[in-house]
Every structure is written in C-alpha cells, then in structure tokens.
Coordinates of N, CA and C and ligand atoms in Angstrom, one line a residue:
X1 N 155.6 111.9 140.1 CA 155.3 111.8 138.6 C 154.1 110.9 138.4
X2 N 153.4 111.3 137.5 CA 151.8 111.1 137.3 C 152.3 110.0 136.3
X3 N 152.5 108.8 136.0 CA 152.5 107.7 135.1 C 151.2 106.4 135.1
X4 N 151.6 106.4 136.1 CA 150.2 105.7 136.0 C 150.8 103.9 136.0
X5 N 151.7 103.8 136.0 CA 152.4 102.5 135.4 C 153.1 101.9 136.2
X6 N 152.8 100.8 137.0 CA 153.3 100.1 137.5 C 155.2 99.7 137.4
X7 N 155.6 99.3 138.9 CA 157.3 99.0 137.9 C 157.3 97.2 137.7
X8 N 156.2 96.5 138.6 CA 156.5 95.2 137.6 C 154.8 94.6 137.9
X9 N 154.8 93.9 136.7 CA 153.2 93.8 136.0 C 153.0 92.1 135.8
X10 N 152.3 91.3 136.1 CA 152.0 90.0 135.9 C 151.1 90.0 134.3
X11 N 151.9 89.9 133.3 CA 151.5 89.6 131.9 C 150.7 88.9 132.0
X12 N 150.1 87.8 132.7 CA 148.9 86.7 132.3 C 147.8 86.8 133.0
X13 N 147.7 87.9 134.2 CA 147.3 88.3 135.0 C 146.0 89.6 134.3
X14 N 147.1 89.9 133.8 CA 146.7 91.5 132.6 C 145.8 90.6 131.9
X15 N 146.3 89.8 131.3 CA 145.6 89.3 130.2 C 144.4 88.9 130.5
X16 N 144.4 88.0 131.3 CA 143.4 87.9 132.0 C 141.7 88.9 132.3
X17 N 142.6 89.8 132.6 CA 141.6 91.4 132.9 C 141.4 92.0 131.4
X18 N 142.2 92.0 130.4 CA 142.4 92.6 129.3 C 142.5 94.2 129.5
X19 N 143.3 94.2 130.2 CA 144.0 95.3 130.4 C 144.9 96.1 129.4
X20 N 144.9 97.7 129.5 CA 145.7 98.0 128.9 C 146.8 99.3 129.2
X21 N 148.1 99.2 129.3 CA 148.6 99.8 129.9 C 149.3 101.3 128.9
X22 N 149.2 102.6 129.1 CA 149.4 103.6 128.3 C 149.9 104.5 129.5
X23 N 151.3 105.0 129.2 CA 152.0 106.1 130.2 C 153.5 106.0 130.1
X24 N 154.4 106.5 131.2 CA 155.7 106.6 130.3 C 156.2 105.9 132.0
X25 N 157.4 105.5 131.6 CA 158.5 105.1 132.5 C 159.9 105.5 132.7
X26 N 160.0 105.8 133.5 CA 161.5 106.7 134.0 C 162.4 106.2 133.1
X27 N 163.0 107.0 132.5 CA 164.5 106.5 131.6 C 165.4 106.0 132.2
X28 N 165.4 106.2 133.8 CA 166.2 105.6 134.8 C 166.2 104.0 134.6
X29 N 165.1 103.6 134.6 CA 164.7 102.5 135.2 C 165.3 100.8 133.9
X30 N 165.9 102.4 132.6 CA 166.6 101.1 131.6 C 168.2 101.5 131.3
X31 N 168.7 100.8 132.1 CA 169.9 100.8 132.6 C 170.7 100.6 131.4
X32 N 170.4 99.6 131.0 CA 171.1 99.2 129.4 C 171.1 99.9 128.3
X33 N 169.6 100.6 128.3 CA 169.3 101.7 127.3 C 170.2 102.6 127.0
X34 N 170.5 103.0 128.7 CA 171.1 104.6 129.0 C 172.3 104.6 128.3
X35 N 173.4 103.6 129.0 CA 174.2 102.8 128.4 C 174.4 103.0 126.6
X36 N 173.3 103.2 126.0 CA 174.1 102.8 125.1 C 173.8 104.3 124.3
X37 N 173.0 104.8 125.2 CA 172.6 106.6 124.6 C 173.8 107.8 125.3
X38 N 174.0 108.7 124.8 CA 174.8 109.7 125.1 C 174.4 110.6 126.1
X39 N 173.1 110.7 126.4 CA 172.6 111.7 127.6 C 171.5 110.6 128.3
X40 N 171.1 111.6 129.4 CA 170.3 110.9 129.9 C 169.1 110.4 129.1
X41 N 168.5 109.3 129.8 CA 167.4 109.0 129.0 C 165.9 109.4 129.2
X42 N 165.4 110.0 128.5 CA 163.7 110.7 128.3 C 162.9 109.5 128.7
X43 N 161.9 110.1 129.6 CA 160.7 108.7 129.8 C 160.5 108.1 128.5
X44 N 160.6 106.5 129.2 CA 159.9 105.6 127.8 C 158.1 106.1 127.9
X45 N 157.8 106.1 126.8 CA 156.2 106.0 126.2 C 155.9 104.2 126.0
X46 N 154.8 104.1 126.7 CA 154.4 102.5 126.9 C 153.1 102.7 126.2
X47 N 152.6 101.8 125.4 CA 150.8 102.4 125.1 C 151.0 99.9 125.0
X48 N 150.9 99.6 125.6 CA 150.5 97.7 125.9 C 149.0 97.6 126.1
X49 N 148.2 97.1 125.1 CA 147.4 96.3 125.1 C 147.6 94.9 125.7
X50 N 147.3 94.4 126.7 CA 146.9 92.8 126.9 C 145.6 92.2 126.3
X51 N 145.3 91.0 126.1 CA 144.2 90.3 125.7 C 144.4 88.9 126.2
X52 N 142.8 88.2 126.6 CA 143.3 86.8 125.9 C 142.5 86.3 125.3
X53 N 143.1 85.9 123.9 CA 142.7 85.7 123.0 C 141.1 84.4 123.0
X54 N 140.4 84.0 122.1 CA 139.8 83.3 122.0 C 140.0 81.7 121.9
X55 N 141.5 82.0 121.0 CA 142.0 80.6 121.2 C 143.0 80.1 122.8
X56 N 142.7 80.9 123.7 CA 142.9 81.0 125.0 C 144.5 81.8 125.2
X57 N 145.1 81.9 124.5 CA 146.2 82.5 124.1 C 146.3 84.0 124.8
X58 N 147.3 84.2 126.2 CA 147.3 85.5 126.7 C 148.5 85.9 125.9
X59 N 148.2 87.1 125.0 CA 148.9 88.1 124.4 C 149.1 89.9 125.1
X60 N 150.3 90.2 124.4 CA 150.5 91.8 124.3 C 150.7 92.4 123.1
X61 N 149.8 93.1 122.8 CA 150.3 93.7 121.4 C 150.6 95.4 121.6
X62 N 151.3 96.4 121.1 CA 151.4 97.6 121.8 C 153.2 98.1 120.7
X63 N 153.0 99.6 122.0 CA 154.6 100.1 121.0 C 155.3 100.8 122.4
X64 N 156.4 100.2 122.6 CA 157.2 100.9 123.2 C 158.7 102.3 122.6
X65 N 158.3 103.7 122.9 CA 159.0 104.9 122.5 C 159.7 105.5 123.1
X66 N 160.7 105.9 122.7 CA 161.5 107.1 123.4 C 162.8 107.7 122.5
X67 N 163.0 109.0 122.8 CA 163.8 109.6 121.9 C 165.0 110.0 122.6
X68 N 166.0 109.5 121.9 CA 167.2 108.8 122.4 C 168.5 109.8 121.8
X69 N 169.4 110.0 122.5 CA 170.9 111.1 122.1 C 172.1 110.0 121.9
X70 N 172.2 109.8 120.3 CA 173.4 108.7 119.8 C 174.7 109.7 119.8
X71 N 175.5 109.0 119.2 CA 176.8 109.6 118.6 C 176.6 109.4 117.5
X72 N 176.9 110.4 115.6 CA 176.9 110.1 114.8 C 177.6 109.4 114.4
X73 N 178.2 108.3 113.4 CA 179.5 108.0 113.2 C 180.3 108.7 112.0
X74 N 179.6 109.7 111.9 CA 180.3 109.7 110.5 C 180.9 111.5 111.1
X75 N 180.2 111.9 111.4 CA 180.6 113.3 112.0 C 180.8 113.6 113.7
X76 N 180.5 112.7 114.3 CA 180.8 111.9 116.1 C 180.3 112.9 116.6
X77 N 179.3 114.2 116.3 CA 178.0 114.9 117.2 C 177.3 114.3 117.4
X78 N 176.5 114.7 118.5 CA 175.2 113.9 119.1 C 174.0 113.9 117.8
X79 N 173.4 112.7 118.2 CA 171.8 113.3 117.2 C 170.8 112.8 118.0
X80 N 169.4 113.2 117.5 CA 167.8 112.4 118.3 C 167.8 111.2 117.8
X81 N 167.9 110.4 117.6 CA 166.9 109.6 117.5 C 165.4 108.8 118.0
X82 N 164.3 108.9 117.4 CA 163.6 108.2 118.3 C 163.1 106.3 118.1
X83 N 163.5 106.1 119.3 CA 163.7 104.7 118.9 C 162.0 104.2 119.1
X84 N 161.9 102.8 118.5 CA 160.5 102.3 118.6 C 160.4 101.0 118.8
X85 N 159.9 100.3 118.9 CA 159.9 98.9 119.3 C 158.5 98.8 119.5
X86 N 157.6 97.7 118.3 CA 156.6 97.1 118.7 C 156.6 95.8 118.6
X87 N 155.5 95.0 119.5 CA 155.7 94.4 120.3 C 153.8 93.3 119.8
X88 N 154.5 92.1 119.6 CA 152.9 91.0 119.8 C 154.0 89.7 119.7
X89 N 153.3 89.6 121.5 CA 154.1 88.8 122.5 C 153.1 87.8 123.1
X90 N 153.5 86.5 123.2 CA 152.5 85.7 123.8 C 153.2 85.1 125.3
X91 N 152.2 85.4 126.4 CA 152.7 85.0 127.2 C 152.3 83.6 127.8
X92 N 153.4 82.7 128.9 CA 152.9 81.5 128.9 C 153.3 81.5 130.4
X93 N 152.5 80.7 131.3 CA 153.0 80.1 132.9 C 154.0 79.2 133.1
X94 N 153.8 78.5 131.7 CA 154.6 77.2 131.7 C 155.3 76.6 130.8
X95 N 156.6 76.2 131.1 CA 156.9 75.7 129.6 C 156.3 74.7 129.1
X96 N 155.3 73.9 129.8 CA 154.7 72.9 128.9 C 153.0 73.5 128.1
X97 N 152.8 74.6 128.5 CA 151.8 75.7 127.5 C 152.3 75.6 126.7
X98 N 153.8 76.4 126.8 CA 154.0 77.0 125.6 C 154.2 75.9 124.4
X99 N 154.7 74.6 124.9 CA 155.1 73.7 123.4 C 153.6 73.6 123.0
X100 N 152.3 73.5 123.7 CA 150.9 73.9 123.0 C 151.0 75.0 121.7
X101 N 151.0 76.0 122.4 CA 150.6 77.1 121.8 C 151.6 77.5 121.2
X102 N 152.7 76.5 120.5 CA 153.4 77.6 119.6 C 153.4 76.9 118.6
X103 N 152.5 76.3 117.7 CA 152.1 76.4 116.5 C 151.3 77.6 116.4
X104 N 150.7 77.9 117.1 CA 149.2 78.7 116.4 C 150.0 80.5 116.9
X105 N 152.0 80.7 117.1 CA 152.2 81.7 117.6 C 153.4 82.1 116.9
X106 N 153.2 81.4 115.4 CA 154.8 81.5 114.5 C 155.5 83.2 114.4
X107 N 154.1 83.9 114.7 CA 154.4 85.3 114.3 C 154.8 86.3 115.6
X108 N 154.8 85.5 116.2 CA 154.7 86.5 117.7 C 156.1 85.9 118.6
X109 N 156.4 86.9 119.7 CA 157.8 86.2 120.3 C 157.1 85.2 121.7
X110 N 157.4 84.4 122.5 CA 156.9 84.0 123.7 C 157.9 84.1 124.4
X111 N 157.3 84.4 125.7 CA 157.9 84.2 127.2 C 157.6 83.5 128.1
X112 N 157.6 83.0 128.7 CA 157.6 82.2 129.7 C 157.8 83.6 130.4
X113 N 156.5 83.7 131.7 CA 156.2 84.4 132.9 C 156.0 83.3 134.2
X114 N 156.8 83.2 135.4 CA 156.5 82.6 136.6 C 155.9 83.4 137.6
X115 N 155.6 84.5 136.9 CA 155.0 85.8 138.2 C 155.4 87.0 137.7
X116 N 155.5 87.8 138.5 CA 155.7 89.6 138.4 C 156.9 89.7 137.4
X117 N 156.5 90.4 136.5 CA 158.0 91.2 135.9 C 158.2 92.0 136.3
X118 N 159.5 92.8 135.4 CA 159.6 94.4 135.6 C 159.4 95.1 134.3
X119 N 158.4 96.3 134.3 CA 157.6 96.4 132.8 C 158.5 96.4 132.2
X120 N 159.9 98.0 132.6 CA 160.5 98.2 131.9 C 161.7 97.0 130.9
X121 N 161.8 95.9 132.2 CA 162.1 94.8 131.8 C 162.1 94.2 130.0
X122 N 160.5 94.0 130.8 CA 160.2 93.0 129.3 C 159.9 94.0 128.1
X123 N 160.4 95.3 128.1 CA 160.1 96.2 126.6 C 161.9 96.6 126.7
X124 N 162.7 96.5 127.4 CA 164.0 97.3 127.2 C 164.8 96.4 126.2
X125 N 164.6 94.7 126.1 CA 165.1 94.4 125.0 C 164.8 94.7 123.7
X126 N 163.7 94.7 123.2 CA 163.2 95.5 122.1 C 163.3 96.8 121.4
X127 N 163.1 97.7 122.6 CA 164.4 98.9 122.4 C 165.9 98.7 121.9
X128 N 166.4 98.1 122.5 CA 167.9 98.2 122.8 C 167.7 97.5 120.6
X129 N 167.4 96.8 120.8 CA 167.3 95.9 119.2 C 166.9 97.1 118.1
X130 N 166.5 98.3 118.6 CA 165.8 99.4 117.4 C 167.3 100.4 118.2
X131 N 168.4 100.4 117.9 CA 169.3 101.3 118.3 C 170.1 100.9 116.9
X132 N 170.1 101.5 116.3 CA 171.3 101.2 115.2 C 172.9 101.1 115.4
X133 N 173.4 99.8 114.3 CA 174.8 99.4 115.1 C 175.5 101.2 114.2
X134 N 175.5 101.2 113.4 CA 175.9 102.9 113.3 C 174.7 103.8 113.0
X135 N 174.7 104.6 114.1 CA 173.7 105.5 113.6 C 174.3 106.6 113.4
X136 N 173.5 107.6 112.3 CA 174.5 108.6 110.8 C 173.1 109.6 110.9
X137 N 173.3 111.0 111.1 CA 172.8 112.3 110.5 C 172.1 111.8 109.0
X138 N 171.1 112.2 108.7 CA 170.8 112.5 107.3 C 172.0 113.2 106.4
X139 N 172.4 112.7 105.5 CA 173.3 113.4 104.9 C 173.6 114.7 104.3
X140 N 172.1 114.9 104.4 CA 172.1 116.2 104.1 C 172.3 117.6 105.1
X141 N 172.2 116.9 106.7 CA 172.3 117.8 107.7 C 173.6 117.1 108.7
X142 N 174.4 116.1 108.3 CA 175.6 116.1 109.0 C 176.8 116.7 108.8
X143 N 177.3 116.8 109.5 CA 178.7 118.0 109.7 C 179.8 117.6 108.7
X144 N 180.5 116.4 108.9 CA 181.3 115.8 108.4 C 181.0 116.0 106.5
X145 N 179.6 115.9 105.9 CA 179.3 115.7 104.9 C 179.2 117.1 104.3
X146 N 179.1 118.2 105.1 CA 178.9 119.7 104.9 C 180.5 119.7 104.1
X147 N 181.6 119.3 105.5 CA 182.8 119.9 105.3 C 183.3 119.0 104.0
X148 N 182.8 118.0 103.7 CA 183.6 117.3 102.5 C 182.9 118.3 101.2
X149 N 181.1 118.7 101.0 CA 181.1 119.3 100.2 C 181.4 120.5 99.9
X150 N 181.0 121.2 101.2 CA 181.3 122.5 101.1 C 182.6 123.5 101.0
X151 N 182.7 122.7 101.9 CA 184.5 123.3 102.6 C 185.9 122.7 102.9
X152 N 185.8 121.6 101.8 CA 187.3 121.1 101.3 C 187.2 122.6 100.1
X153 N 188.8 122.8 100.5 CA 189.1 123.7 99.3 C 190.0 123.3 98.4
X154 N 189.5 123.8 97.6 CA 190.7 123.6 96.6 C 192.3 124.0 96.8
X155 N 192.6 124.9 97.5 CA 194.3 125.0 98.1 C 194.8 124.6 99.2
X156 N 193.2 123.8 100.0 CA 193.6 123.3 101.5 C 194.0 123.8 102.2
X157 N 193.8 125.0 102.7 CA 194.2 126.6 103.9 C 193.3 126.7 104.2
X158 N 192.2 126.6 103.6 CA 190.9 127.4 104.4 C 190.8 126.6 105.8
X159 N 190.3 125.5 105.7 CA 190.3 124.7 106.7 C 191.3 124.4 107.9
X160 N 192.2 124.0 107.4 CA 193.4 124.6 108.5 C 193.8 125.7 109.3
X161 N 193.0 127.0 108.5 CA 192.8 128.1 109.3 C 192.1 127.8 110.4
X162 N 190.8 127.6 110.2 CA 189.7 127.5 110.8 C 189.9 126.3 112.5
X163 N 190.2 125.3 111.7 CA 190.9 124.5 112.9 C 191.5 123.9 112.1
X164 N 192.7 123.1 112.7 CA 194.0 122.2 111.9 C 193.4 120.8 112.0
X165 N 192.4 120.4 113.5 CA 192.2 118.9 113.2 C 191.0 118.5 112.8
X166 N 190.2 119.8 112.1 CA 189.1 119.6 111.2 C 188.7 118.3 110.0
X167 N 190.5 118.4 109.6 CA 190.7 117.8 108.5 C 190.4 116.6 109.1
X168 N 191.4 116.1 109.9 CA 191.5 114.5 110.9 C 190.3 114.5 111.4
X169 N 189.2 115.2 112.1 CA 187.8 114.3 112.4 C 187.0 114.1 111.1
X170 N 187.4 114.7 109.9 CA 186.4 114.3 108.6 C 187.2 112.9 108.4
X171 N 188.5 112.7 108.6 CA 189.0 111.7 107.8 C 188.4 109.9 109.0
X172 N 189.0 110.9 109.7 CA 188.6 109.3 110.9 C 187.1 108.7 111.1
X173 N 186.2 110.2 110.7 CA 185.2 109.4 110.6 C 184.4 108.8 109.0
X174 N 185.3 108.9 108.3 CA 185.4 108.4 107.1 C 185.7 106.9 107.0
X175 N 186.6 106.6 108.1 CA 187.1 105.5 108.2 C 186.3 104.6 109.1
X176 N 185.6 105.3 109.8 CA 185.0 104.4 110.8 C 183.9 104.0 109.5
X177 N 183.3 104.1 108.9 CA 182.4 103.7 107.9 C 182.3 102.4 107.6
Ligands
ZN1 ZN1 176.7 113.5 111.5

C-alpha cells in the first residue's frame, strides 16, 4: 500500500523540517476506533501540517478522516458516518517548555513528546471524541421513524403481519432515547 506515512513520527523533529504529512493509515492500526465502529475500519485520511512557529513554538495544525459503520439508536441498523477531527497541537520535549509556552498556547491542546510516536496514536484520540455518544439516521431516512409514520396502522394487523417483533424494535428503540 502506497501511503506514504510513516507508523511513528517525531513531532518536534517534523517541526523542525516543517514538514507536512498527507496519506491514509490502515484502519487496522486504531484498535480503539475499530472497537467502537461496527465493520471494519476504512483507512484514516491524515493531511498534518507541522511548523515552528516564530515564537519558537513547534506546532501541528491539520484534519484527521475516516468514514466509519455505527449502529443507529433509534432503529439499531448500521449507518456511515464520517468522522473528523481537527487538530492545532503544540508540541513540547519537556515539561519544563511547556509551563513556558503555555500562555501564548490557550487555544491549542499540548503534549509532551520524549521521542517517536505512533501517528496513528496521537490522531486516534481525537477521532474516538468525534464518535457520537448516540448516533441516529436523519430522521427522515431512519427505519424506525418510517414505521412510526408510515406504518403504524390504525387496526394494528398490518404490522404484525409483516413481522410480529417489528412492533418491539420500534418500541425498544424508542426507549433507548
Ligand atoms: Zn436509524
């Protein structure tokens, strides 16, 4: 596979070079992600800018992507989502840098780097934080919300024909709400 992307990257190193890193990463490689998606996971999309800054400040600014297979809650089929997570991160060698440089870094997250990461590493928290605690179909194209408009009947047979525990996944996932 043609990625181009390293599996673990020295952030102050990068910065240093002002490097920029753009390519995808095995879905394998975020264990926790997978975890929390219903199929396997699609390469992450990485596009990281490094810099360092003028005020000597090594940063990453950038967007980590990938389109991800939830469970709905409200009708408990799969859906896409694509999750996103961007990212303006300052990195530091030391913790006595960083009590420097975190006035002038209110807006950005910091890390402490002692060496090599793992890329996927330092973007899979960020991900995992853009996963919704329920994630729900558009209302207008989930199942659950079809059968409450469409196809509750008025004599309550139709449905019961169709399947008997139709009724009980509209209701249970009514409850999970
Ligand atoms: Zn749904």
């Amino acid at each position: 596979m043609k990625t181009g992307l390293p599996v673990e990257i020295d952030p102050i190193q990068l910065a240093d070079q002002g490097a920029r890193l753009i390519g995808e990463l095995p879905g394998a490689a975020f264990s926790r992600l997978r975890q929390e998606c219903a199929a396997p996971l699609d390469p992450v999309r990485l596009d990281l800018a490094f810099v360092r800054g003028a005020d000597g400040l090594r940063k990453m600014a950038g967007t980590a992507s990938v389109e991800c297979e939830l469970i709905c809650q409200r009708c408990l089929e799969p859906m896409i989502m694509r999750l996103e997570a961007v990212f303006q991160t300052v990195f530091y060698r030391m913790p006595e840098d960083h009590q420097q440089g975190e006035a002038t870094s209110d807006e950005m997250d910091s890390i402490i780097v002692e060496g090599p990461v793992r890329l996927s590493g330092l973007v899979e928290d960020e991900l995992l934080l853009a996963v919704p605690m329920m994630p729900m179909h558009d209302k207008k194209t989930c199942s659950a919300t079809r059968y409450l408009a469409e196809d509750a009947p008025a004599n309550g047979t139709s449905l019961d024909r169709q399947n008997p525990f139709a009724v009980l996944d509209v209701l249970k996932a009514k409850d999970d709400q």
